[in-house]
């Protein structure tokens, strides 16, 4: 992929990632390290919970989304460096789901104080194999201008 | 820890977690799975990057923060179930850092449509061993009312 600079981004430009699946073992492995709650660790306990079945940690979904953005989603020159984000999880991620990220540029903002850089605001929807949105991530990312 | 219901939360209530450290191997292991960028994977490449040295993925910091909240930060009855969050990373996390989370309740909002539940808004600052804020997470979490 060609690396992109601030001048390459325009509001409305879209990017679609490749896909990444996850299974029950991966959901439990992530949760045991980072989100050890019964509904992320154990099918029987999860069935009795708010989620009515094993569900991935939202932070696992966020991490998978990041991996898809890095590998295929948006080739920013110098890498994807986020300053901050808003995140929502409207629907649980289940074992066997296959995730894909669709991103759209919402804003392109050159820096007033640093002429060599700017920020872009990107909305990234992570969808499962049924096309249902499981995460909405709106992130501000640092982007460099083209070297003179 | 005693489990907490919606009635137990008041604006301004604070919670402090235990601590969790991370080393270069953990930073690279997380990054290789979820955020495979040179500044998270390789000291030499990181030294030449925006971060001027190896830095943890922001999503790794978020995941560690979640683990601290789950294990020690805020004992919500039924678990920590987030509907959404805002997240910022004002400073990088480095190998050898030891993180701790300080949380404060910003809002307590009973549901208008579902009498058995509500939402709390919590600001969680993740600090390193020098007291520097490395992440600010403002999250909305589902909280149950006390069973009748």
PDB file of C-alpha atoms in Angstrom:
ATOM      1  CA  UNK A   1       0.000   0.000   0.000  1.00  0.00           C
ATOM      2  CA  UNK A   2       1.130   3.521  -0.719  1.00  0.00           C
ATOM      3  CA  UNK A   3       1.757   5.497   2.453  1.00  0.00           C
ATOM      4  CA  UNK A   4      -0.514   8.468   2.955  1.00  0.00           C
ATOM      5  CA  UNK A   5       0.270  12.001   4.122  1.00  0.00           C
ATOM      6  CA  UNK A   6      -2.063  14.720   5.378  1.00  0.00           C
ATOM      7  CA  UNK A   7      -2.529  16.049   1.836  1.00  0.00           C
ATOM      8  CA  UNK A   8      -3.825  12.632   0.766  1.00  0.00           C
ATOM      9  CA  UNK A   9      -6.772  12.683   3.153  1.00  0.00           C
ATOM     10  CA  UNK A  10     -10.068  14.314   2.296  1.00  0.00           C
ATOM     11  CA  UNK A  11     -13.300  14.309   4.264  1.00  0.00           C
ATOM     12  CA  UNK A  12     -15.368  11.372   3.114  1.00  0.00           C
ATOM     13  CA  UNK A  13     -12.478   9.178   1.966  1.00  0.00           C
ATOM     14  CA  UNK A  14     -13.187   5.579   2.949  1.00  0.00           C
ATOM     15  CA  UNK A  15     -11.027   2.570   3.743  1.00  0.00           C
ATOM     16  CA  UNK A  16     -12.016  -1.065   4.173  1.00  0.00           C
ATOM     17  CA  UNK A  17      -9.818  -3.528   6.036  1.00  0.00           C
ATOM     18  CA  UNK A  18      -9.263  -7.218   5.573  1.00  0.00           C
ATOM     19  CA  UNK A  19     -10.967  -9.547   8.060  1.00  0.00           C
ATOM     20  CA  UNK A  20      -9.955 -11.250  11.286  1.00  0.00           C
ATOM     21  CA  UNK A  21     -11.861 -13.943  13.134  1.00  0.00           C
ATOM     22  CA  UNK A  22     -11.734 -14.924  16.753  1.00  0.00           C
ATOM     23  CA  UNK A  23     -12.713 -18.060  18.628  1.00  0.00           C
ATOM     24  CA  UNK A  24     -13.686 -18.920  22.198  1.00  0.00           C
ATOM     25  CA  UNK A  25     -10.101 -19.755  23.190  1.00  0.00           C
ATOM     26  CA  UNK A  26      -8.863 -16.346  22.025  1.00  0.00           C
ATOM     27  CA  UNK A  27     -11.718 -14.574  23.815  1.00  0.00           C
ATOM     28  CA  UNK A  28     -10.837 -16.380  27.051  1.00  0.00           C
ATOM     29  CA  UNK A  29      -7.081 -15.876  26.652  1.00  0.00           C
ATOM     30  CA  UNK A  30      -7.446 -12.121  26.190  1.00  0.00           C
ATOM     31  CA  UNK A  31      -9.936 -11.893  29.042  1.00  0.00           C
ATOM     32  CA  UNK A  32      -7.782 -13.875  31.442  1.00  0.00           C
ATOM     33  CA  UNK A  33      -4.982 -11.347  30.926  1.00  0.00           C
ATOM     34  CA  UNK A  34      -6.971  -8.143  30.730  1.00  0.00           C
ATOM     35  CA  UNK A  35     -10.671  -8.485  31.535  1.00  0.00           C
ATOM     36  CA  UNK A  36     -11.172 -11.501  33.805  1.00  0.00           C
ATOM     37  CA  UNK A  37     -14.934 -11.456  34.184  1.00  0.00           C
ATOM     38  CA  UNK A  38     -17.140 -14.568  34.028  1.00  0.00           C
ATOM     39  CA  UNK A  39     -18.998 -13.525  30.861  1.00  0.00           C
ATOM     40  CA  UNK A  40     -15.667 -13.340  28.993  1.00  0.00           C
ATOM     41  CA  UNK A  41     -14.182 -16.524  30.490  1.00  0.00           C
ATOM     42  CA  UNK A  42     -16.767 -19.253  30.898  1.00  0.00           C
ATOM     43  CA  UNK A  43     -19.644 -20.321  28.672  1.00  0.00           C
ATOM     44  CA  UNK A  44     -21.903 -21.491  31.498  1.00  0.00           C
ATOM     45  CA  UNK A  45     -21.459 -18.336  33.567  1.00  0.00           C
ATOM     46  CA  UNK A  46     -21.851 -16.210  30.437  1.00  0.00           C
ATOM     47  CA  UNK A  47     -25.161 -17.893  29.592  1.00  0.00           C
ATOM     48  CA  UNK A  48     -26.560 -16.637  32.902  1.00  0.00           C
ATOM     49  CA  UNK A  49     -25.175 -13.121  32.461  1.00  0.00           C
ATOM     50  CA  UNK A  50     -26.266  -9.892  30.817  1.00  0.00           C
ATOM     51  CA  UNK A  51     -24.650 -11.138  27.595  1.00  0.00           C
ATOM     52  CA  UNK A  52     -26.583 -14.448  27.397  1.00  0.00           C
ATOM     53  CA  UNK A  53     -23.484 -16.248  26.157  1.00  0.00           C
ATOM     54  CA  UNK A  54     -19.735 -15.899  25.881  1.00  0.00           C
ATOM     55  CA  UNK A  55     -18.774 -12.428  24.637  1.00  0.00           C
ATOM     56  CA  UNK A  56     -15.409 -10.876  23.858  1.00  0.00           C
ATOM     57  CA  UNK A  57     -14.106  -8.053  26.018  1.00  0.00           C
ATOM     58  CA  UNK A  58     -14.752  -4.721  24.332  1.00  0.00           C
ATOM     59  CA  UNK A  59     -11.029  -4.075  24.677  1.00  0.00           C
ATOM     60  CA  UNK A  60     -10.357  -7.249  22.725  1.00  0.00           C
ATOM     61  CA  UNK A  61     -12.602  -5.939  19.957  1.00  0.00           C
ATOM     62  CA  UNK A  62     -10.731  -2.633  20.105  1.00  0.00           C
ATOM     63  CA  UNK A  63      -7.381  -4.405  19.872  1.00  0.00           C
ATOM     64  CA  UNK A  64      -8.480  -6.519  16.901  1.00  0.00           C
ATOM     65  CA  UNK A  65      -9.809  -3.374  15.237  1.00  0.00           C
ATOM     66  CA  UNK A  66      -6.410  -1.754  15.722  1.00  0.00           C
ATOM     67  CA  UNK A  67      -4.661  -4.757  14.170  1.00  0.00           C
ATOM     68  CA  UNK A  68      -6.924  -4.537  11.115  1.00  0.00           C
ATOM     69  CA  UNK A  69      -6.329  -0.798  10.795  1.00  0.00           C
ATOM     70  CA  UNK A  70      -2.554  -1.252  11.081  1.00  0.00           C
ATOM     71  CA  UNK A  71      -2.302  -4.130   8.639  1.00  0.00           C
ATOM     72  CA  UNK A  72      -4.824  -3.111   6.067  1.00  0.00           C
ATOM     73  CA  UNK A  73      -7.110  -0.336   7.134  1.00  0.00           C
ATOM     74  CA  UNK A  74      -5.336   2.924   6.605  1.00  0.00           C
ATOM     75  CA  UNK A  75      -1.683   3.246   5.542  1.00  0.00           C
ATOM     76  CA  UNK A  76      -0.671   6.488   7.260  1.00  0.00           C
ATOM     77  CA  UNK A  77       2.970   7.409   6.601  1.00  0.00           C
ATOM     78  CA  UNK A  78       4.933   6.963   9.812  1.00  0.00           C
ATOM     79  CA  UNK A  79       2.295   4.774  11.400  1.00  0.00           C
ATOM     80  CA  UNK A  80      -1.040   5.061  13.159  1.00  0.00           C
ATOM     81  CA  UNK A  81      -0.563   7.266  16.201  1.00  0.00           C
ATOM     82  CA  UNK A  82      -3.749   8.029  18.061  1.00  0.00           C
ATOM     83  CA  UNK A  83      -4.125  10.976  20.389  1.00  0.00           C
ATOM     84  CA  UNK A  84      -7.506   9.908  21.615  1.00  0.00           C
ATOM     85  CA  UNK A  85     -10.758   8.258  20.673  1.00  0.00           C
ATOM     86  CA  UNK A  86     -14.396   7.680  21.446  1.00  0.00           C
ATOM     87  CA  UNK A  87     -15.546   4.097  21.475  1.00  0.00           C
ATOM     88  CA  UNK A  88     -18.917   2.385  21.691  1.00  0.00           C
ATOM     89  CA  UNK A  89     -19.870  -1.275  21.709  1.00  0.00           C
ATOM     90  CA  UNK A  90     -23.471  -1.560  20.511  1.00  0.00           C
ATOM     91  CA  UNK A  91     -23.454  -5.365  20.203  1.00  0.00           C
ATOM     92  CA  UNK A  92     -21.359  -8.205  21.661  1.00  0.00           C
ATOM     93  CA  UNK A  93     -18.671 -10.068  19.724  1.00  0.00           C
ATOM     94  CA  UNK A  94     -19.176 -13.843  19.848  1.00  0.00           C
ATOM     95  CA  UNK A  95     -16.913 -16.853  19.328  1.00  0.00           C
ATOM     96  CA  UNK A  96     -16.598 -17.518  15.598  1.00  0.00           C
ATOM     97  CA  UNK A  97     -17.264 -13.938  14.575  1.00  0.00           C
ATOM     98  CA  UNK A  98     -15.224 -12.526  11.708  1.00  0.00           C
ATOM     99  CA  UNK A  99     -14.572  -8.807  12.012  1.00  0.00           C
ATOM    100  CA  UNK A 100     -13.905  -6.166   9.376  1.00  0.00           C
ATOM    101  CA  UNK A 101     -13.359  -2.433   9.767  1.00  0.00           C
ATOM    102  CA  UNK A 102     -14.860   0.263   7.558  1.00  0.00           C
ATOM    103  CA  UNK A 103     -13.355   3.691   8.114  1.00  0.00           C
ATOM    104  CA  UNK A 104     -14.331   7.138   6.900  1.00  0.00           C
ATOM    105  CA  UNK A 105     -12.457  10.397   7.285  1.00  0.00           C
ATOM    106  CA  UNK A 106     -14.623  12.913   9.167  1.00  0.00           C
ATOM    107  CA  UNK A 107     -12.175  15.814   9.439  1.00  0.00           C
ATOM    108  CA  UNK A 108      -8.719  16.877   8.298  1.00  0.00           C
ATOM    109  CA  UNK A 109      -7.134  19.524  10.511  1.00  0.00           C
ATOM    110  CA  UNK A 110      -3.672  20.955   9.804  1.00  0.00           C
ATOM    111  CA  UNK A 111      -1.842  21.970  12.961  1.00  0.00           C
ATOM    112  CA  UNK A 112      -1.692  25.717  13.548  1.00  0.00           C
ATOM    113  CA  UNK A 113       1.476  25.548  15.615  1.00  0.00           C
ATOM    114  CA  UNK A 114       3.364  22.741  13.862  1.00  0.00           C
ATOM    115  CA  UNK A 115       3.472  23.188  10.096  1.00  0.00           C
ATOM    116  CA  UNK A 116       4.788  19.678   9.436  1.00  0.00           C
ATOM    117  CA  UNK A 117       1.786  17.841  10.814  1.00  0.00           C
ATOM    118  CA  UNK A 118      -1.952  17.698  11.353  1.00  0.00           C
ATOM    119  CA  UNK A 119      -4.720  15.530  12.729  1.00  0.00           C
ATOM    120  CA  UNK A 120      -7.397  13.505  11.042  1.00  0.00           C
ATOM    121  CA  UNK A 121     -10.625  12.389  12.666  1.00  0.00           C
ATOM    122  CA  UNK A 122     -11.695   8.960  11.483  1.00  0.00           C
ATOM    123  CA  UNK A 123     -14.841   6.982  12.222  1.00  0.00           C
ATOM    124  CA  UNK A 124     -14.174   3.251  12.105  1.00  0.00           C
ATOM    125  CA  UNK A 125     -17.075   0.832  12.250  1.00  0.00           C
ATOM    126  CA  UNK A 126     -16.174  -2.728  13.120  1.00  0.00           C
ATOM    127  CA  UNK A 127     -18.713  -5.162  11.714  1.00  0.00           C
ATOM    128  CA  UNK A 128     -19.253  -8.871  12.143  1.00  0.00           C
ATOM    129  CA  UNK A 129     -19.887 -11.376   9.336  1.00  0.00           C
ATOM    130  CA  UNK A 130     -23.593 -10.467   9.386  1.00  0.00           C
ATOM    131  CA  UNK A 131     -22.833  -6.809   8.729  1.00  0.00           C
ATOM    132  CA  UNK A 132     -23.849  -5.840  12.266  1.00  0.00           C
ATOM    133  CA  UNK A 133     -21.854  -3.051  13.885  1.00  0.00           C
ATOM    134  CA  UNK A 134     -20.092  -4.333  17.031  1.00  0.00           C
ATOM    135  CA  UNK A 135     -17.932  -1.268  17.665  1.00  0.00           C
ATOM    136  CA  UNK A 136     -17.846   2.358  16.613  1.00  0.00           C
ATOM    137  CA  UNK A 137     -14.485   4.034  17.096  1.00  0.00           C
ATOM    138  CA  UNK A 138     -13.982   7.721  16.345  1.00  0.00           C
ATOM    139  CA  UNK A 139     -10.302   8.478  16.649  1.00  0.00           C
ATOM    140  CA  UNK A 140      -8.006  11.438  16.221  1.00  0.00           C
ATOM    141  CA  UNK A 141      -4.761  10.458  14.573  1.00  0.00           C
ATOM    142  CA  UNK A 142      -1.526  12.301  13.990  1.00  0.00           C
ATOM    143  CA  UNK A 143      -0.642  12.602  10.298  1.00  0.00           C
ATOM    144  CA  UNK A 144       2.470  14.129   8.778  1.00  0.00           C
ATOM    145  CA  UNK A 145       2.524  16.465   5.824  1.00  0.00           C
ATOM    146  CA  UNK A 146       4.518  15.432   2.770  1.00  0.00           C
ATOM    147  CA  UNK A 147       8.225  16.120   3.220  1.00  0.00           C
ATOM    148  CA  UNK A 148       9.223  19.219   1.286  1.00  0.00           C
TER     149      UNK A 148
ATOM    150  CA  UNK B   1     -14.659  -6.243  48.254  1.00  0.00           C
ATOM    151  CA  UNK B   2     -18.325  -5.549  48.752  1.00  0.00           C
ATOM    152  CA  UNK B   3     -20.211  -5.428  45.485  1.00  0.00           C
ATOM    153  CA  UNK B   4     -21.749  -2.099  44.635  1.00  0.00           C
ATOM    154  CA  UNK B   5     -25.175  -1.243  43.234  1.00  0.00           C
ATOM    155  CA  UNK B   6     -26.426   1.969  41.664  1.00  0.00           C
ATOM    156  CA  UNK B   7     -27.568   3.279  45.056  1.00  0.00           C
ATOM    157  CA  UNK B   8     -23.984   2.930  46.340  1.00  0.00           C
ATOM    158  CA  UNK B   9     -22.548   5.370  43.825  1.00  0.00           C
ATOM    159  CA  UNK B  10     -22.479   9.101  44.399  1.00  0.00           C
ATOM    160  CA  UNK B  11     -20.887  11.800  42.285  1.00  0.00           C
ATOM    161  CA  UNK B  12     -17.371  12.354  43.562  1.00  0.00           C
ATOM    162  CA  UNK B  13     -16.843   8.867  45.014  1.00  0.00           C
ATOM    163  CA  UNK B  14     -13.289   7.750  44.279  1.00  0.00           C
ATOM    164  CA  UNK B  15     -11.601   4.397  43.839  1.00  0.00           C
ATOM    165  CA  UNK B  16      -7.911   3.548  43.642  1.00  0.00           C
ATOM    166  CA  UNK B  17      -6.678   0.327  42.104  1.00  0.00           C
ATOM    167  CA  UNK B  18      -3.702  -1.838  42.872  1.00  0.00           C
ATOM    168  CA  UNK B  19      -0.730  -1.598  40.506  1.00  0.00           C
ATOM    169  CA  UNK B  20       0.459  -3.532  37.469  1.00  0.00           C
ATOM    170  CA  UNK B  21       3.801  -3.257  35.754  1.00  0.00           C
ATOM    171  CA  UNK B  22       4.797  -4.123  32.237  1.00  0.00           C
ATOM    172  CA  UNK B  23       8.102  -4.855  30.571  1.00  0.00           C
ATOM    173  CA  UNK B  24       9.488  -4.671  27.047  1.00  0.00           C
ATOM    174  CA  UNK B  25       8.607  -8.298  26.283  1.00  0.00           C
ATOM    175  CA  UNK B  26       4.969  -7.727  27.240  1.00  0.00           C
ATOM    176  CA  UNK B  27       4.827  -4.529  25.184  1.00  0.00           C
ATOM    177  CA  UNK B  28       6.151  -6.395  22.138  1.00  0.00           C
ATOM    178  CA  UNK B  29       3.939  -9.453  22.683  1.00  0.00           C
ATOM    179  CA  UNK B  30       0.769  -7.340  22.827  1.00  0.00           C
ATOM    180  CA  UNK B  31       1.867  -5.268  19.855  1.00  0.00           C
ATOM    181  CA  UNK B  32       2.730  -8.281  17.714  1.00  0.00           C
ATOM    182  CA  UNK B  33      -0.830  -9.537  18.164  1.00  0.00           C
ATOM    183  CA  UNK B  34      -2.744  -6.285  18.012  1.00  0.00           C
ATOM    184  CA  UNK B  35      -0.677  -3.251  17.064  1.00  0.00           C
ATOM    185  CA  UNK B  36       2.328  -4.375  15.027  1.00  0.00           C
ATOM    186  CA  UNK B  37       4.068  -1.055  14.459  1.00  0.00           C
ATOM    187  CA  UNK B  38       7.833  -0.534  14.745  1.00  0.00           C
ATOM    188  CA  UNK B  39       7.631   1.843  17.736  1.00  0.00           C
ATOM    189  CA  UNK B  40       5.821  -0.873  19.731  1.00  0.00           C
ATOM    190  CA  UNK B  41       8.014  -3.783  18.573  1.00  0.00           C
ATOM    191  CA  UNK B  42      11.638  -2.792  18.248  1.00  0.00           C
ATOM    192  CA  UNK B  43      13.822  -0.571  20.417  1.00  0.00           C
ATOM    193  CA  UNK B  44      16.039   0.663  17.590  1.00  0.00           C
ATOM    194  CA  UNK B  45      13.152   1.560  15.295  1.00  0.00           C
ATOM    195  CA  UNK B  46      11.316   3.137  18.227  1.00  0.00           C
ATOM    196  CA  UNK B  47      14.303   5.346  19.045  1.00  0.00           C
ATOM    197  CA  UNK B  48      14.001   6.912  15.578  1.00  0.00           C
ATOM    198  CA  UNK B  49      10.236   7.340  15.824  1.00  0.00           C
ATOM    199  CA  UNK B  50       7.826   9.951  17.145  1.00  0.00           C
ATOM    200  CA  UNK B  51       8.016   8.191  20.527  1.00  0.00           C
ATOM    201  CA  UNK B  52      11.832   8.374  20.895  1.00  0.00           C
ATOM    202  CA  UNK B  53      11.913   4.904  22.419  1.00  0.00           C
ATOM    203  CA  UNK B  54       9.832   1.782  22.842  1.00  0.00           C
ATOM    204  CA  UNK B  55       6.262   2.630  23.843  1.00  0.00           C
ATOM    205  CA  UNK B  56       3.279   0.442  24.664  1.00  0.00           C
ATOM    206  CA  UNK B  57       0.285   0.431  22.355  1.00  0.00           C
ATOM    207  CA  UNK B  58      -2.429   2.672  23.730  1.00  0.00           C
ATOM    208  CA  UNK B  59      -4.738  -0.335  23.512  1.00  0.00           C
ATOM    209  CA  UNK B  60      -2.344  -2.244  25.750  1.00  0.00           C
ATOM    210  CA  UNK B  61      -2.586   0.567  28.296  1.00  0.00           C
ATOM    211  CA  UNK B  62      -6.372   0.432  27.969  1.00  0.00           C
ATOM    212  CA  UNK B  63      -6.381  -3.335  28.504  1.00  0.00           C
ATOM    213  CA  UNK B  64      -4.142  -3.102  31.577  1.00  0.00           C
ATOM    214  CA  UNK B  65      -6.380  -0.343  32.925  1.00  0.00           C
ATOM    215  CA  UNK B  66      -9.371  -2.634  32.482  1.00  0.00           C
ATOM    216  CA  UNK B  67      -7.612  -5.436  34.335  1.00  0.00           C
ATOM    217  CA  UNK B  68      -6.897  -3.098  37.247  1.00  0.00           C
ATOM    218  CA  UNK B  69     -10.496  -1.877  37.301  1.00  0.00           C
ATOM    219  CA  UNK B  70     -11.833  -5.428  37.237  1.00  0.00           C
ATOM    220  CA  UNK B  71      -9.523  -6.796  39.913  1.00  0.00           C
ATOM    221  CA  UNK B  72      -9.383  -3.882  42.275  1.00  0.00           C
ATOM    222  CA  UNK B  73     -10.697  -0.662  40.882  1.00  0.00           C
ATOM    223  CA  UNK B  74     -14.428  -0.691  41.234  1.00  0.00           C
ATOM    224  CA  UNK B  75     -16.465  -3.677  42.432  1.00  0.00           C
ATOM    225  CA  UNK B  76     -19.717  -3.209  40.514  1.00  0.00           C
ATOM    226  CA  UNK B  77     -22.254  -5.944  41.267  1.00  0.00           C
ATOM    227  CA  UNK B  78     -22.632  -8.143  38.201  1.00  0.00           C
ATOM    228  CA  UNK B  79     -19.403  -6.945  36.654  1.00  0.00           C
ATOM    229  CA  UNK B  80     -17.999  -4.019  34.731  1.00  0.00           C
ATOM    230  CA  UNK B  81     -20.020  -3.661  31.552  1.00  0.00           C
ATOM    231  CA  UNK B  82     -19.124  -0.638  29.484  1.00  0.00           C
ATOM    232  CA  UNK B  83     -21.439   0.873  26.919  1.00  0.00           C
ATOM    233  CA  UNK B  84     -18.865   3.272  25.616  1.00  0.00           C
ATOM    234  CA  UNK B  85     -15.935   5.446  26.536  1.00  0.00           C
ATOM    235  CA  UNK B  86     -13.695   8.334  25.642  1.00  0.00           C
ATOM    236  CA  UNK B  87      -9.994   7.682  25.843  1.00  0.00           C
ATOM    237  CA  UNK B  88      -6.889   9.844  25.596  1.00  0.00           C
ATOM    238  CA  UNK B  89      -3.230   8.985  25.828  1.00  0.00           C
ATOM    239  CA  UNK B  90      -1.351  12.140  26.876  1.00  0.00           C
ATOM    240  CA  UNK B  91       1.986  10.382  27.497  1.00  0.00           C
ATOM    241  CA  UNK B  92       3.593   7.108  26.346  1.00  0.00           C
ATOM    242  CA  UNK B  93       3.891   4.030  28.557  1.00  0.00           C
ATOM    243  CA  UNK B  94       7.459   2.705  28.708  1.00  0.00           C
ATOM    244  CA  UNK B  95       9.044  -0.638  29.579  1.00  0.00           C
ATOM    245  CA  UNK B  96       9.296  -0.922  33.359  1.00  0.00           C
ATOM    246  CA  UNK B  97       6.397   1.402  34.061  1.00  0.00           C
ATOM    247  CA  UNK B  98       4.068   0.479  36.900  1.00  0.00           C
ATOM    248  CA  UNK B  99       0.491   1.602  36.338  1.00  0.00           C
ATOM    249  CA  UNK B 100      -2.280   2.442  38.777  1.00  0.00           C
ATOM    250  CA  UNK B 101      -5.812   3.664  38.120  1.00  0.00           C
ATOM    251  CA  UNK B 102      -7.599   6.407  40.032  1.00  0.00           C
ATOM    252  CA  UNK B 103     -11.299   6.619  39.286  1.00  0.00           C
ATOM    253  CA  UNK B 104     -13.934   9.173  40.160  1.00  0.00           C
ATOM    254  CA  UNK B 105     -17.677   8.989  39.616  1.00  0.00           C
ATOM    255  CA  UNK B 106     -18.800  11.924  37.439  1.00  0.00           C
ATOM    256  CA  UNK B 107     -22.485  11.085  37.052  1.00  0.00           C
ATOM    257  CA  UNK B 108     -25.088   8.601  38.268  1.00  0.00           C
ATOM    258  CA  UNK B 109     -28.060   8.250  35.931  1.00  0.00           C
ATOM    259  CA  UNK B 110     -30.971   5.912  36.685  1.00  0.00           C
ATOM    260  CA  UNK B 111     -32.556   4.532  33.533  1.00  0.00           C
ATOM    261  CA  UNK B 112     -35.889   6.095  32.632  1.00  0.00           C
ATOM    262  CA  UNK B 113     -37.127   3.041  30.742  1.00  0.00           C
ATOM    263  CA  UNK B 114     -35.633   0.217  32.829  1.00  0.00           C
ATOM    264  CA  UNK B 115     -36.264   0.630  36.545  1.00  0.00           C
ATOM    265  CA  UNK B 116     -33.807  -2.114  37.549  1.00  0.00           C
ATOM    266  CA  UNK B 117     -30.714  -0.413  36.179  1.00  0.00           C
ATOM    267  CA  UNK B 118     -28.826   2.784  35.475  1.00  0.00           C
ATOM    268  CA  UNK B 119     -25.550   4.116  34.150  1.00  0.00           C
ATOM    269  CA  UNK B 120     -22.592   5.672  35.873  1.00  0.00           C
ATOM    270  CA  UNK B 121     -20.030   7.875  34.194  1.00  0.00           C
ATOM    271  CA  UNK B 122     -16.553   7.336  35.586  1.00  0.00           C
ATOM    272  CA  UNK B 123     -13.310   9.134  34.847  1.00  0.00           C
ATOM    273  CA  UNK B 124     -10.332   6.822  35.298  1.00  0.00           C
ATOM    274  CA  UNK B 125      -6.847   8.254  35.207  1.00  0.00           C
ATOM    275  CA  UNK B 126      -4.073   5.743  34.667  1.00  0.00           C
ATOM    276  CA  UNK B 127      -0.813   6.975  36.141  1.00  0.00           C
ATOM    277  CA  UNK B 128       2.727   5.694  35.990  1.00  0.00           C
ATOM    278  CA  UNK B 129       5.095   5.309  38.939  1.00  0.00           C
ATOM    279  CA  UNK B 130       6.044   9.007  38.647  1.00  0.00           C
ATOM    280  CA  UNK B 131       2.421  10.082  39.046  1.00  0.00           C
ATOM    281  CA  UNK B 132       2.216  11.128  35.394  1.00  0.00           C
ATOM    282  CA  UNK B 133      -1.100  10.534  33.656  1.00  0.00           C
ATOM    283  CA  UNK B 134      -0.646   8.145  30.714  1.00  0.00           C
ATOM    284  CA  UNK B 135      -4.327   7.611  29.955  1.00  0.00           C
ATOM    285  CA  UNK B 136      -7.625   9.295  30.717  1.00  0.00           C
ATOM    286  CA  UNK B 137     -10.646   7.069  30.255  1.00  0.00           C
ATOM    287  CA  UNK B 138     -14.169   8.389  30.738  1.00  0.00           C
ATOM    288  CA  UNK B 139     -16.531   5.469  30.547  1.00  0.00           C
ATOM    289  CA  UNK B 140     -20.240   4.850  30.853  1.00  0.00           C
ATOM    290  CA  UNK B 141     -20.982   1.656  32.710  1.00  0.00           C
ATOM    291  CA  UNK B 142     -24.130  -0.293  33.294  1.00  0.00           C
ATOM    292  CA  UNK B 143     -24.989  -0.641  36.995  1.00  0.00           C
ATOM    293  CA  UNK B 144     -27.874  -2.576  38.545  1.00  0.00           C
ATOM    294  CA  UNK B 145     -30.094  -1.304  41.298  1.00  0.00           C
ATOM    295  CA  UNK B 146     -30.250  -3.308  44.519  1.00  0.00           C
ATOM    296  CA  UNK B 147     -32.562  -6.297  44.177  1.00  0.00           C
ATOM    297  CA  UNK B 148     -35.881  -5.600  45.887  1.00  0.00           C
TER     298      UNK B 148
END
